[in-house]
XYZ file of C-alpha atoms in Angstrom:
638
model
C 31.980 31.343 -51.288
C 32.633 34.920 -51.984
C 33.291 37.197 -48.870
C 31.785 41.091 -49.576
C 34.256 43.097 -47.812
C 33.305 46.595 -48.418
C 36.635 48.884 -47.223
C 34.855 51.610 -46.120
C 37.579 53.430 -44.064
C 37.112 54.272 -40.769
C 36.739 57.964 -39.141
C 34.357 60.655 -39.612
C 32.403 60.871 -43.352
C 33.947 63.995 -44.139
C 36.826 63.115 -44.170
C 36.764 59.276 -45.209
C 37.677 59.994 -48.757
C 41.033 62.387 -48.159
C 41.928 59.932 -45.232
C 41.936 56.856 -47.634
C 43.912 58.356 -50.214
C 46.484 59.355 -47.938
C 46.763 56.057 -46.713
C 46.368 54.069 -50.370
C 50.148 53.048 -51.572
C 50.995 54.833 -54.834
C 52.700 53.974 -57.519
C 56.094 55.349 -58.298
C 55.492 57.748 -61.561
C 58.586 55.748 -63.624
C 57.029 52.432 -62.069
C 53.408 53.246 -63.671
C 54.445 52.978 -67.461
C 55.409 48.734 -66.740
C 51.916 48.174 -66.150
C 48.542 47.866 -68.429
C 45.181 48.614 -67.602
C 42.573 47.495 -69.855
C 39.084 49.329 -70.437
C 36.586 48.342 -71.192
C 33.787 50.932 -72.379
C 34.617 54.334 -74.317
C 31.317 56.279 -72.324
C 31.778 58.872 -70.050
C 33.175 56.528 -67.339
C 34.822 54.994 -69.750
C 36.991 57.611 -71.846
C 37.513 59.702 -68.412
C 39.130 56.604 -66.748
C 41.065 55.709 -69.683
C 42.685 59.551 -70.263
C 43.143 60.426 -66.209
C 45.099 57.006 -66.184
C 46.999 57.881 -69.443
C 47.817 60.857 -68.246
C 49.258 59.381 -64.745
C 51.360 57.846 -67.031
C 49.561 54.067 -67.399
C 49.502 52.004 -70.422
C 45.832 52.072 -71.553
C 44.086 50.059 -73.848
C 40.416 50.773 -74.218
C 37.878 48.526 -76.091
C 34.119 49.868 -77.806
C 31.630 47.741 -79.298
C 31.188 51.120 -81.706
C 32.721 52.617 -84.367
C 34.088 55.239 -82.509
C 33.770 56.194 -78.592
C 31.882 59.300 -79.312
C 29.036 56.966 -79.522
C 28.668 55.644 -77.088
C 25.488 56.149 -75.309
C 26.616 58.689 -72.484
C 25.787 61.144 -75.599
C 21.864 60.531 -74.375
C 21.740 61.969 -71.491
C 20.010 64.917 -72.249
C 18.973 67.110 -68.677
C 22.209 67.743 -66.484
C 25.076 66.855 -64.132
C 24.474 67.359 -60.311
C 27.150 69.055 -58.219
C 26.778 71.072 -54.760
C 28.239 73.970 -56.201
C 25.118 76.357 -54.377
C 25.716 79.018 -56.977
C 22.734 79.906 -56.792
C 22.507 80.207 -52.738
C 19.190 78.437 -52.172
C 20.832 76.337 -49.613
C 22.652 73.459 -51.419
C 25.921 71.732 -49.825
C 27.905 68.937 -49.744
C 25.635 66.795 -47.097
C 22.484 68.174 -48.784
C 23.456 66.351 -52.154
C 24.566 63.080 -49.935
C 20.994 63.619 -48.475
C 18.975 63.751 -50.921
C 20.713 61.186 -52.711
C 20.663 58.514 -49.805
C 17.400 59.740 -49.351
C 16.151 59.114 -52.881
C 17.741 55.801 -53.231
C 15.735 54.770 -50.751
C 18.095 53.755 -48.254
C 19.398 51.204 -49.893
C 22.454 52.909 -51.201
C 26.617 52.845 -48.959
C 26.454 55.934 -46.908
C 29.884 56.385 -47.568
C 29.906 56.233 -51.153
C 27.443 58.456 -51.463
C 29.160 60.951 -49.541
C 32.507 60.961 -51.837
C 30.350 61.103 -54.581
C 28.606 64.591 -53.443
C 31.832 65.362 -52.613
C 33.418 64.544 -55.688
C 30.826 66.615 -57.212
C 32.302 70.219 -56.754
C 35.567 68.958 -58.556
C 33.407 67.564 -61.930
C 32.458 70.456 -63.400
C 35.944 72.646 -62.808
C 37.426 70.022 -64.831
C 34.676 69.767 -67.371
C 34.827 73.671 -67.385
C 38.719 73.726 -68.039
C 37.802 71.680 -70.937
C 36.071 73.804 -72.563
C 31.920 72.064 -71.971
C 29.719 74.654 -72.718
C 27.451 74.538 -69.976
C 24.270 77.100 -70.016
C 25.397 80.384 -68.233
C 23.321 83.368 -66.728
C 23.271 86.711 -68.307
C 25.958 87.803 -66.214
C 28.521 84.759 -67.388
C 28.434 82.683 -64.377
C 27.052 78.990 -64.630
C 23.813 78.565 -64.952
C 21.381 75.652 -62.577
C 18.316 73.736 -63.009
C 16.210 72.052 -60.422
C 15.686 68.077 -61.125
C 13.516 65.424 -59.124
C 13.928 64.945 -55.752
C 15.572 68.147 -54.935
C 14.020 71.536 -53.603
C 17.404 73.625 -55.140
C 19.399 74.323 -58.127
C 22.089 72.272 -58.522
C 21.854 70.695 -62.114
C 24.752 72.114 -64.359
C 23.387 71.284 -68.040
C 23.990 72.377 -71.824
C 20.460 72.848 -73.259
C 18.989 69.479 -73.532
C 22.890 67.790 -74.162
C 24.530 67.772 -71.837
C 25.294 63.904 -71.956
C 26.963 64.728 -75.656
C 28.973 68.039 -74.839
C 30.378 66.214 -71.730
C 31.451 63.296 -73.228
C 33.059 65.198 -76.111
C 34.864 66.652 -73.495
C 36.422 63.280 -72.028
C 36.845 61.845 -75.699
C 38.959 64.913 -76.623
C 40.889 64.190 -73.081
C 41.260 60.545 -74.403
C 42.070 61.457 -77.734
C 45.248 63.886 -76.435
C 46.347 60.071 -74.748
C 45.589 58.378 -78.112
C 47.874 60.711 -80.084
C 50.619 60.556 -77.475
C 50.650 56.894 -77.154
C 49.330 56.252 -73.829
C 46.114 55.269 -74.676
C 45.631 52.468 -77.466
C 41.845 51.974 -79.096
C 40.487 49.027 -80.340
C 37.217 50.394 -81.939
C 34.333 47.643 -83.046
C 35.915 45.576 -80.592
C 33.227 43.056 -78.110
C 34.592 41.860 -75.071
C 33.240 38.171 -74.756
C 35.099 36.761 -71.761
C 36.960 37.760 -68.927
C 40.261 35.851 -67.888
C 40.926 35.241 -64.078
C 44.678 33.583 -63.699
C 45.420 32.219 -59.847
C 42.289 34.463 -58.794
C 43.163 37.594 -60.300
C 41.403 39.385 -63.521
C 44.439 39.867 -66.137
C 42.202 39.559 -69.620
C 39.971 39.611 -71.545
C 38.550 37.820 -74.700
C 37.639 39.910 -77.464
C 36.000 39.693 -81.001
C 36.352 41.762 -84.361
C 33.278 42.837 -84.749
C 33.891 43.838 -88.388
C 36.060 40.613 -89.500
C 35.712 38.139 -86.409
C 38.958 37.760 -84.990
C 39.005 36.580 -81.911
C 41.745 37.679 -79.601
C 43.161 37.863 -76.145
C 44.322 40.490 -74.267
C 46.155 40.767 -70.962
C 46.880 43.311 -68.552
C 47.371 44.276 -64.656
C 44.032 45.022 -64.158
C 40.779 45.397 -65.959
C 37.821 47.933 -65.650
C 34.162 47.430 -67.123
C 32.746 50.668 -67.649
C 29.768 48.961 -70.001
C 26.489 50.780 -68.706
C 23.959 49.196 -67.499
C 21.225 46.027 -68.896
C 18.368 48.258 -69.142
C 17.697 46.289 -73.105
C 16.388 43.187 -71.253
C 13.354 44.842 -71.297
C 13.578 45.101 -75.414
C 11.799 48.522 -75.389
C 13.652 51.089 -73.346
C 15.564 53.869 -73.657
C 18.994 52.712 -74.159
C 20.519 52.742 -76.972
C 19.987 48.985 -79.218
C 23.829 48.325 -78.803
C 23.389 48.646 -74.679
C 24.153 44.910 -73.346
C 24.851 43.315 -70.114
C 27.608 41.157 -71.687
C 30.460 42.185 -70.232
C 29.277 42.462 -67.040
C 27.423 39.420 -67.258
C 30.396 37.131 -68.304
C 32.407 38.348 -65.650
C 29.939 37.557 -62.908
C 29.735 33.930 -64.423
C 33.777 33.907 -63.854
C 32.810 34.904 -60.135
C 32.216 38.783 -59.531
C 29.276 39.210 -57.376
C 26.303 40.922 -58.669
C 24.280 43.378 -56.205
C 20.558 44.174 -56.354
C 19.599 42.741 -60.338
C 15.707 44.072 -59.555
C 16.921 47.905 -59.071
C 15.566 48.763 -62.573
C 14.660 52.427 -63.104
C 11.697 53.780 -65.183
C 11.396 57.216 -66.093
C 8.423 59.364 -65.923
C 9.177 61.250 -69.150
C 9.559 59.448 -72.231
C 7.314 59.306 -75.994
C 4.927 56.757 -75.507
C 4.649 52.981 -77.593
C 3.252 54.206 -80.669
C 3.542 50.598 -82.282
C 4.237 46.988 -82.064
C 6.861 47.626 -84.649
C 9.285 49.495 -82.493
C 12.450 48.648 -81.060
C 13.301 51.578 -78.748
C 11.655 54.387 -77.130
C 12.717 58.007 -76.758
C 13.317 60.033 -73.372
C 12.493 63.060 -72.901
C 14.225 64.897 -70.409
C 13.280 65.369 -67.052
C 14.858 68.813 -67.298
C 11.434 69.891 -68.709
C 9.241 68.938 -65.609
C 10.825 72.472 -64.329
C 8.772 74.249 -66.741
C 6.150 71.378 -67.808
C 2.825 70.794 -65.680
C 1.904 66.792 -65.782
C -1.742 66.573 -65.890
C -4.614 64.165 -66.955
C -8.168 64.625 -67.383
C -10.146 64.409 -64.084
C -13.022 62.264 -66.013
C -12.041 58.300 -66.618
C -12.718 58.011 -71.225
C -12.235 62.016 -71.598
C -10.732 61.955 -75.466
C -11.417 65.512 -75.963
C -8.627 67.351 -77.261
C -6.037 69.084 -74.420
C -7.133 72.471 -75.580
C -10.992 71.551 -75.204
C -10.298 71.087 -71.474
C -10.859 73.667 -69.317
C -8.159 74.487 -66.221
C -10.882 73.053 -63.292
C -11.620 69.406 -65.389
C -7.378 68.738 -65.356
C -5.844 66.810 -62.826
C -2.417 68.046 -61.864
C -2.229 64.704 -59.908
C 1.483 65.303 -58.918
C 1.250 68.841 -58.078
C -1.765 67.462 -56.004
C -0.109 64.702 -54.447
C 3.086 65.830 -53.787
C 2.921 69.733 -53.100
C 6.087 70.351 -51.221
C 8.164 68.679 -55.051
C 5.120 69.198 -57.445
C 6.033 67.913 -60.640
C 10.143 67.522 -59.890
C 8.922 64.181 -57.235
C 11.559 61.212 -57.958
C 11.427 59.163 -61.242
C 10.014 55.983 -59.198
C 7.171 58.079 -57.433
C 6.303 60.170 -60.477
C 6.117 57.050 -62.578
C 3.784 55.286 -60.525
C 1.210 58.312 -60.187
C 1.323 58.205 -64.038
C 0.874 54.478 -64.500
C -2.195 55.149 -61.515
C -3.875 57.419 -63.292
C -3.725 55.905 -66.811
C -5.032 52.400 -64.852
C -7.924 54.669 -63.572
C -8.668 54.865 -67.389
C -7.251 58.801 -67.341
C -4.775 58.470 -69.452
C -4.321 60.171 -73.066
C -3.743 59.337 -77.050
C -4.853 56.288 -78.693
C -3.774 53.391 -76.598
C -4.321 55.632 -73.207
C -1.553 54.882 -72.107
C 0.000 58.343 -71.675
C -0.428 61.602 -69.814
C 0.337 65.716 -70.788
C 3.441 67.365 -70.091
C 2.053 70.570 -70.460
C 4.400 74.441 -71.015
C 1.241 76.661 -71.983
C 1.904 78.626 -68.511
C 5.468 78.534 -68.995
C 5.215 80.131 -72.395
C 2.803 82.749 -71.194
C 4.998 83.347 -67.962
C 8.031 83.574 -69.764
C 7.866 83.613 -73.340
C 8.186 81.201 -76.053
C 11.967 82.775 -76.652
C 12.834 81.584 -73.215
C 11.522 78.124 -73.296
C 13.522 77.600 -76.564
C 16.769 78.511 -75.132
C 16.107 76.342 -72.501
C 14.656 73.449 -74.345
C 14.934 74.054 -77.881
C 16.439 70.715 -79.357
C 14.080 68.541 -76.787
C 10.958 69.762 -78.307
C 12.349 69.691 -82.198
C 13.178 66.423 -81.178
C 9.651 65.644 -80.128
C 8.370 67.303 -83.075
C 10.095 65.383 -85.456
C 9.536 61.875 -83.747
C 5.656 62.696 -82.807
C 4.613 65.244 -85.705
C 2.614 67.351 -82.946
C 4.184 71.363 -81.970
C 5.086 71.158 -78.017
C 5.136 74.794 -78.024
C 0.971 74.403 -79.118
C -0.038 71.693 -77.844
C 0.891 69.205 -74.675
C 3.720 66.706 -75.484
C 2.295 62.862 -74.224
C 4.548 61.079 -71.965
C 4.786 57.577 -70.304
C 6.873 56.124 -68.284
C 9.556 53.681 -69.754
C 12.628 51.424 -68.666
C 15.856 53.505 -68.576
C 18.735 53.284 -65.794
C 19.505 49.712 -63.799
C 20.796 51.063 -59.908
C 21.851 47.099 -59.955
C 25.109 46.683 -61.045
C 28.590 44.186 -60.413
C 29.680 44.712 -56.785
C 32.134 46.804 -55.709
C 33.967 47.641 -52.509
C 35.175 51.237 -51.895
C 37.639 51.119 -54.138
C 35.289 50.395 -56.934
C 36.656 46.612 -57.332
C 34.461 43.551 -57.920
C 35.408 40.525 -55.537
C 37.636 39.457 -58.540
C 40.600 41.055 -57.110
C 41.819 43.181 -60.426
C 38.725 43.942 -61.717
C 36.887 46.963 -61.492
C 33.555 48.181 -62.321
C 32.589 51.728 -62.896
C 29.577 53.845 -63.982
C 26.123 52.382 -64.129
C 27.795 49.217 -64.489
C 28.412 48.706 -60.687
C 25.908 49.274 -58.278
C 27.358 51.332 -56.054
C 25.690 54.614 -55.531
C 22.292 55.152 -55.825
C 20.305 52.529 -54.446
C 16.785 51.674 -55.387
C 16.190 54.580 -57.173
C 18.808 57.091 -59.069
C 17.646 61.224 -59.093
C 18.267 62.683 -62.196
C 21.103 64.033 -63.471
C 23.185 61.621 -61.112
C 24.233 59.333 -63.598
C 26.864 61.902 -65.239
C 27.706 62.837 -62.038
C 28.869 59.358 -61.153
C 30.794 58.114 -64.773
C 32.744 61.213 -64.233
C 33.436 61.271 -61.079
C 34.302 57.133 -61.090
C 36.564 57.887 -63.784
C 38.641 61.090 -63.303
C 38.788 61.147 -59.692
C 37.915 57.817 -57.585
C 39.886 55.155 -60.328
C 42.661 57.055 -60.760
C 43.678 56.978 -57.397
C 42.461 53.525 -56.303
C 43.842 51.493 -59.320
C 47.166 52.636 -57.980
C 46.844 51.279 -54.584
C 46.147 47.633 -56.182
C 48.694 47.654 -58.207
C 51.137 48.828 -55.405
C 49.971 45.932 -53.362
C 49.979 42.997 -55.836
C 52.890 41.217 -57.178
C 51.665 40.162 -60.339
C 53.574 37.165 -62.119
C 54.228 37.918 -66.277
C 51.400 35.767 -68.268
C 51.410 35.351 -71.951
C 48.331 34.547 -74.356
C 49.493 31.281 -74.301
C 48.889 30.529 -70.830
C 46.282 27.366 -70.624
C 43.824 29.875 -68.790
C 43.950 32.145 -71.671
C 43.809 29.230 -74.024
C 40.970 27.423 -72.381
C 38.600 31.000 -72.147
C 39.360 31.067 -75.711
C 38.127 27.793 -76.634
C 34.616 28.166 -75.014
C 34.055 31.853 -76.166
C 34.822 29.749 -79.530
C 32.435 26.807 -78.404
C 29.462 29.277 -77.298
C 30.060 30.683 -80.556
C 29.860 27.785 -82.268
C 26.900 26.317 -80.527
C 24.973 29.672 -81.806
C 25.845 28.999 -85.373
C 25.025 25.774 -85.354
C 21.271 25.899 -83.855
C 19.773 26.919 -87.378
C 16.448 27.324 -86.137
C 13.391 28.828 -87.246
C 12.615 32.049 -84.850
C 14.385 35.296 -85.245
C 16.859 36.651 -82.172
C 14.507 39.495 -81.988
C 11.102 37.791 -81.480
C 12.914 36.138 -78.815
C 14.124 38.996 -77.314
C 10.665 40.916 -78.000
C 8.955 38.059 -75.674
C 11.790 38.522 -72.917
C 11.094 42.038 -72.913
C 6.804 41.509 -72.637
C 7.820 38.685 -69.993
C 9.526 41.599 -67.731
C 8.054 44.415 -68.131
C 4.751 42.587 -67.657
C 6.238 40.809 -64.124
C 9.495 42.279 -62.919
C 8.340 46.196 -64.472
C 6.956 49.248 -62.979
C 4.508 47.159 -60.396
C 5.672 43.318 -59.070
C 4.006 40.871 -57.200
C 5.158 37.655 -56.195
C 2.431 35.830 -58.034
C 4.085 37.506 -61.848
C 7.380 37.007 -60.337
C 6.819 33.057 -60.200
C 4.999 32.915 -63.750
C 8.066 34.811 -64.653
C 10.541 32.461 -63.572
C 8.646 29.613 -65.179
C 8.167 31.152 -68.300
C 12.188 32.652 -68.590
C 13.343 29.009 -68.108
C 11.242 27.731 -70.828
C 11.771 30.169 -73.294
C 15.605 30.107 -72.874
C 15.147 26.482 -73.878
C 13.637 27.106 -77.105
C 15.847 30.026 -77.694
C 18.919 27.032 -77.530
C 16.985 25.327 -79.880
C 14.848 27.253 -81.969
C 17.045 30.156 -82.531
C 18.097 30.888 -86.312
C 21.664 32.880 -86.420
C 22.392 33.251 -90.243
C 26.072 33.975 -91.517
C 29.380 33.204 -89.865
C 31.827 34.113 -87.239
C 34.219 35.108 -89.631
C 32.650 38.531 -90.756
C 30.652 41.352 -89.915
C 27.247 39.523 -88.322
C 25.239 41.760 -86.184
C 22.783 38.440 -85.654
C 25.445 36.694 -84.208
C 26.462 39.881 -81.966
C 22.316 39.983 -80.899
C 22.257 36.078 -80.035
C 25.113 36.742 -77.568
C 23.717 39.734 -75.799
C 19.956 38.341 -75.642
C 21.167 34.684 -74.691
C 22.796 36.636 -71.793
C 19.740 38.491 -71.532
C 17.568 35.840 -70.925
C 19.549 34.915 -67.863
C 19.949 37.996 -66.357
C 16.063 37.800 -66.111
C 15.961 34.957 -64.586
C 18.031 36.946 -61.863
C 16.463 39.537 -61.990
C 13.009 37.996 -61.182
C 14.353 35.834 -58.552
C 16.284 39.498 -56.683
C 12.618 40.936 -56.942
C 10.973 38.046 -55.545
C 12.765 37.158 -52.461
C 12.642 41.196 -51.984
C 9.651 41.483 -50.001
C 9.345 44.910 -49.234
C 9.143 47.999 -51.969
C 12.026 50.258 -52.163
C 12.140 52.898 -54.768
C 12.240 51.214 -58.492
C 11.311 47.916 -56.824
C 7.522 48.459 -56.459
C 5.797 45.246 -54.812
C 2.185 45.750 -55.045
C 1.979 43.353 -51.756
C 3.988 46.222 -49.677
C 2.859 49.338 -49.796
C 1.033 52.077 -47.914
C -2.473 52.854 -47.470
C -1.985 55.693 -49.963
C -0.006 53.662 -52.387
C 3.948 54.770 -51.259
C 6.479 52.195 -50.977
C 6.390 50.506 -47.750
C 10.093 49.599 -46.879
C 10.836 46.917 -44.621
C 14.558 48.152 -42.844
C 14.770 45.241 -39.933
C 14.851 42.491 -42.616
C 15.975 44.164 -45.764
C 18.622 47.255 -45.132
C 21.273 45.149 -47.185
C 22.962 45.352 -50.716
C 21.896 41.603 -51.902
C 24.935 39.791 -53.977
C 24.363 36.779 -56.250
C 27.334 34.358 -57.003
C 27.060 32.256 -59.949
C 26.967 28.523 -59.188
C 26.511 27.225 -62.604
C 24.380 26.408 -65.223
C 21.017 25.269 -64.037
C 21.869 26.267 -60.655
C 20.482 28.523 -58.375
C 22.663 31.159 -57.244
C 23.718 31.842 -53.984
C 22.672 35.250 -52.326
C 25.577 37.134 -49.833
C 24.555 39.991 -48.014
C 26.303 43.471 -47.224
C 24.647 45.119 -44.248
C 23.731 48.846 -44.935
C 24.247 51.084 -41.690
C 22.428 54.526 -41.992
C 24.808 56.470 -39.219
C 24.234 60.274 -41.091
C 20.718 59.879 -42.495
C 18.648 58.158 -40.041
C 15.926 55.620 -41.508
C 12.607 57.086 -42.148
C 9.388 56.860 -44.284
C 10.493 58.859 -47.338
C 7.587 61.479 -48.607
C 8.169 64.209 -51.003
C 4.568 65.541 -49.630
């Protein structure tokens, strides 16, 4: 059974972080170039951890499923990167980031992580600044702020609408330096399949060619997942198609725990379905709910175009509801009130499923100039995808599956309880709770990967003596032979149905059960239905081509045939959950005016799942979450 030991230092919050590095061992700096870290993700967690560790003077070798790590899909993130910076002295600090944060995860979120995190904040953008990110600045030259969800100041540091891109550009150039000098080796097109645990410890991984199908082993000292997050179970979301839980997920079946499955995220602000022929849906950044007004028609069937309806016959339902956050409420809350409305039969476009995001008093407050310097590429983006002018007419948003707060566990050093292996990014769970606030997601690759890593790698390594272990090891050889077996199982199915239309069903089964509203009578239809359909995808499934080339069917069986039990997990965190908590919405538990009713005396814990096997149900481990700084209460953004 798998112990969660958390190694949250003692001593005031403050000063938790600087008093745990001072006591970490460290690594001599002629010691550090004997051992090899391997990484696993090229994102912005990814390339950050792999360069700050380069340049301490590791051996790196860093693994992407794409064709380079510019691609990977930190470039998305469109609105901003917190950081308590108060430049624009409207009261931000330190403990109000931690505050907020704690506060919009829900309180389900470690205190103490959060605190290093807002903390860790300050640092971020110095460094991103050094390298050159060309952040949005005032007239003057100083940095400029935006205002996000769940905050009442300015502390979102962006670059127009891409940011996500500009700051990982910075961290692949960092990583590139490392490349050049020989400290950091890439292995582009590269799939991790398997991890390798040897006498407890992670010290591999198994990987496949994803251009000519070689599969290979690699071995190191230790070995971080920086992966993202599983967000694609739901087939339509707003992650990238590549975005899989593989990595994650094969590592939890070789025992790392993993925390809170049912945290998914939707997001208020993306385009809505248009078709049954899509595969992915666009965001739209929350950046623009500074500017936007979110309305609806007050009258149920009102098809009439925007411009038809007068000012008094619009519902600014969040500006209504929430007046002290308006339109910048949290993602979770501000999805809800959209999916309320549109169930009320409010909702706009074609299916109704949809409501305005309106700039018309923007534009007349400040200009159309202004609103194109702030948001230019967002609304050509819109333009081109939609065909409709945002600066003439509303843009339609819904809300959609984006970021998964669920994640591998990690203690405070950001390990997995597979001593070796550590998670970072949105591929732990370890920061934000039930529900992320925007622009935290940057915040947290970044700071995971140039500051917190860095410095806690070391301290395992300094504490572990580590036995040599070649490829040929029978670990290493058996991990081998069943990534070759599941492989090989795939292949040999030659079904009838499509990897897709399986995945397209897992997606309906999801978002229909475990999506924006649960209840436990969905949840159990869910968990019969995942079940079943997983057996027909085992044998109904067609995979065409071989393992021995490029075959991006056979990379798609893997991910959704992880996928599908994920779900399963998924449905069964959400169902024993019985309480709502930010992203997990139970319609049974809630308040008389629809808010999420928490229940704190049985549920103020991170829960864990440890694979038991195929078949099996996992067991559940709980980590107690104390709330010593911000005390427990109702949360309302009223």
């Amino acid at each position: 059974m798998i112990e969660l030991e958390s190694k949250v230092p003692a001593g005031p919050i403050e000063l938790k972080w600087d008093k745990h590095r001072f006591e970490m061992k460290l690594v001599n700096p002629a010691n550090k170039r004997k051992y090899t870290i391997l990484m696993v993700g090229s994102g912005l967690g990814g390339a950050s951890a792999a360069a700050s560790l380069s340049e301490l003077g590791y051996n790196v070798k860093c693994f992407c499923f794409q064709d380079s790590p510019r691609r990977a899909h930190s470039i998305a993130a469109q609105g901003g990167i917190n950081a308590a910076k108060n430049y624009r002295n409207d009261g931000d600090s330190i403990y109000r980031l931690f505050y907020d944060t704690v506060k919009g995860g829900d309180f389900r979120s470690r205190e103490a992580n959060v605190y290093r995190l807002a903390q860790i904040s300050v640092e971020i953008i110095d460094q991103c600044v050094a390298q050159g990110v060309p952040f949005a600045r005032e007239y003057g030259g100083v940095l400029a702020n935006r205002s996000f969800g769940g905050a009442q100041v300015s502390r979102t540091f962006y670059a127009r609408g891409q940011t996500g891109q500009q700051l990982l550009l910075g961290a692949y150039q960092q990583m590139e330096k490392e490349i050049a000098r020989g400290g950091v080796t890439m292995y582009p097109r590269t799939e991790m399949l398997d991890l390798i645990v040897i006498d407890g410890y992670a010290r591999g991984i198994v990987t496949r060619d994803m251009v000519t199908g070689q599969v290979a082993t690699y071995l190191g000292d230790a070995v971080v997942l920086g992966t993202g997050g599983y967000g694609n179970v739901f087939y339509l979301s707003t992650n990238a198609k590549g975005s899989n839980a593989t990595a994650i997920w094969r590592a939890y079946k070789r025992g790392a725990a993993f925390a809170n499955p049912c945290f998914t995220q939707i997001h208020p602000t993306c385009i809505p379905v248009s078709g049954d022929y899509q595969s992915k849906l666009t965001l739209m950044s929350e950046s623009l709910r500074n500017d936007g007004r979110v309305w609806v028609p007050k009258k149920a069937g009102d098809r009439r175009p925007p411009s038809q309806i007068a000012d008094n016959e619009r519902d600014y339902y969040l500006e209504r509801k929430y007046p002290s956050f308006g339109n910048l409420a949290p993602r979770d809350i501000a999805s809800r009130a959209a999916k309320e409305v549109c169930d009320e039969g409010r909702g706009v476009g074609e299916s109704g499923l949809g409501v305005y995001l309106d700039f018309a008093d923007a534009i007349s407050r400040l200009g159309t100039q202004t609103i194109r310097e702030r948001y230019g590429n967002l609304f050509e983006m819109y333009q081109r995808i939609t065909d409709e002018n945002p600066y003439e007419a509303p843009m339609r948003i819904y809300p959609a599956v984006h970021y998964t707060m669920g994640g591998l566990w990690v203690d405070y050093n950001l390990m997995s309880t597979i001593p070796g292996l550590h998670v970072i990014g949105e591929a732990n769970f370890s920061d934000h709770g039930a529900n992320r606030l925007g622009a935290s997601a940057l915040m947290q690759g970044l700071a995971d990967g140039y500051f917190v890593l860095p410095a806690t790698i070391g301290d395992y390594l300094a504490s572990s003596k580590l036995p040599k272990v070649g490829t040929d090891h029978p670990d290493c050889r058996r991990v081998e032979a069943e990534v070759a077996a599941f492989t090989r199982r795939l292949l040999d199915i030659r079904g009838k149905r499509t990897v897709d239309s399986f995945h397209r069903e897992l997606g309906k089964i999801m978002w229909d059960y475990c999506g924006m509203a649960r209840n436990a009578t969905g949840l159990k239809k869910a968990l019969n239905l995942i079940p079943e359909l997983r057996a027909e995808f085992w044998r109904n499934v067609n995979v065409p081509g071989s393992d021995a080339e490029l075959n991006q069917a056979l990379e798609k069986a893997g991910r959704v045939a992880d996928f599908l039990e994920l779900g399963e997990l998924m449905c069964l965190d959400a169902l024993h959950r019985d309480e709502s908590c930010g992203g997990h919405f139970r319609e049974e538990f809630q308040t008389e005016d629809g808010e999420a009713l928490r229940d704190d005396e049985h549920f103020a814990y991170v829960a864990a799942w440890e694979y038991k096997g195929p078949d099996r149900t996992p067991a559940m481990q709980k980590e107690p979450l104390e709330f010593e700084y911000v005390h427990l209460a109702q949360r309302s953004y009223k």
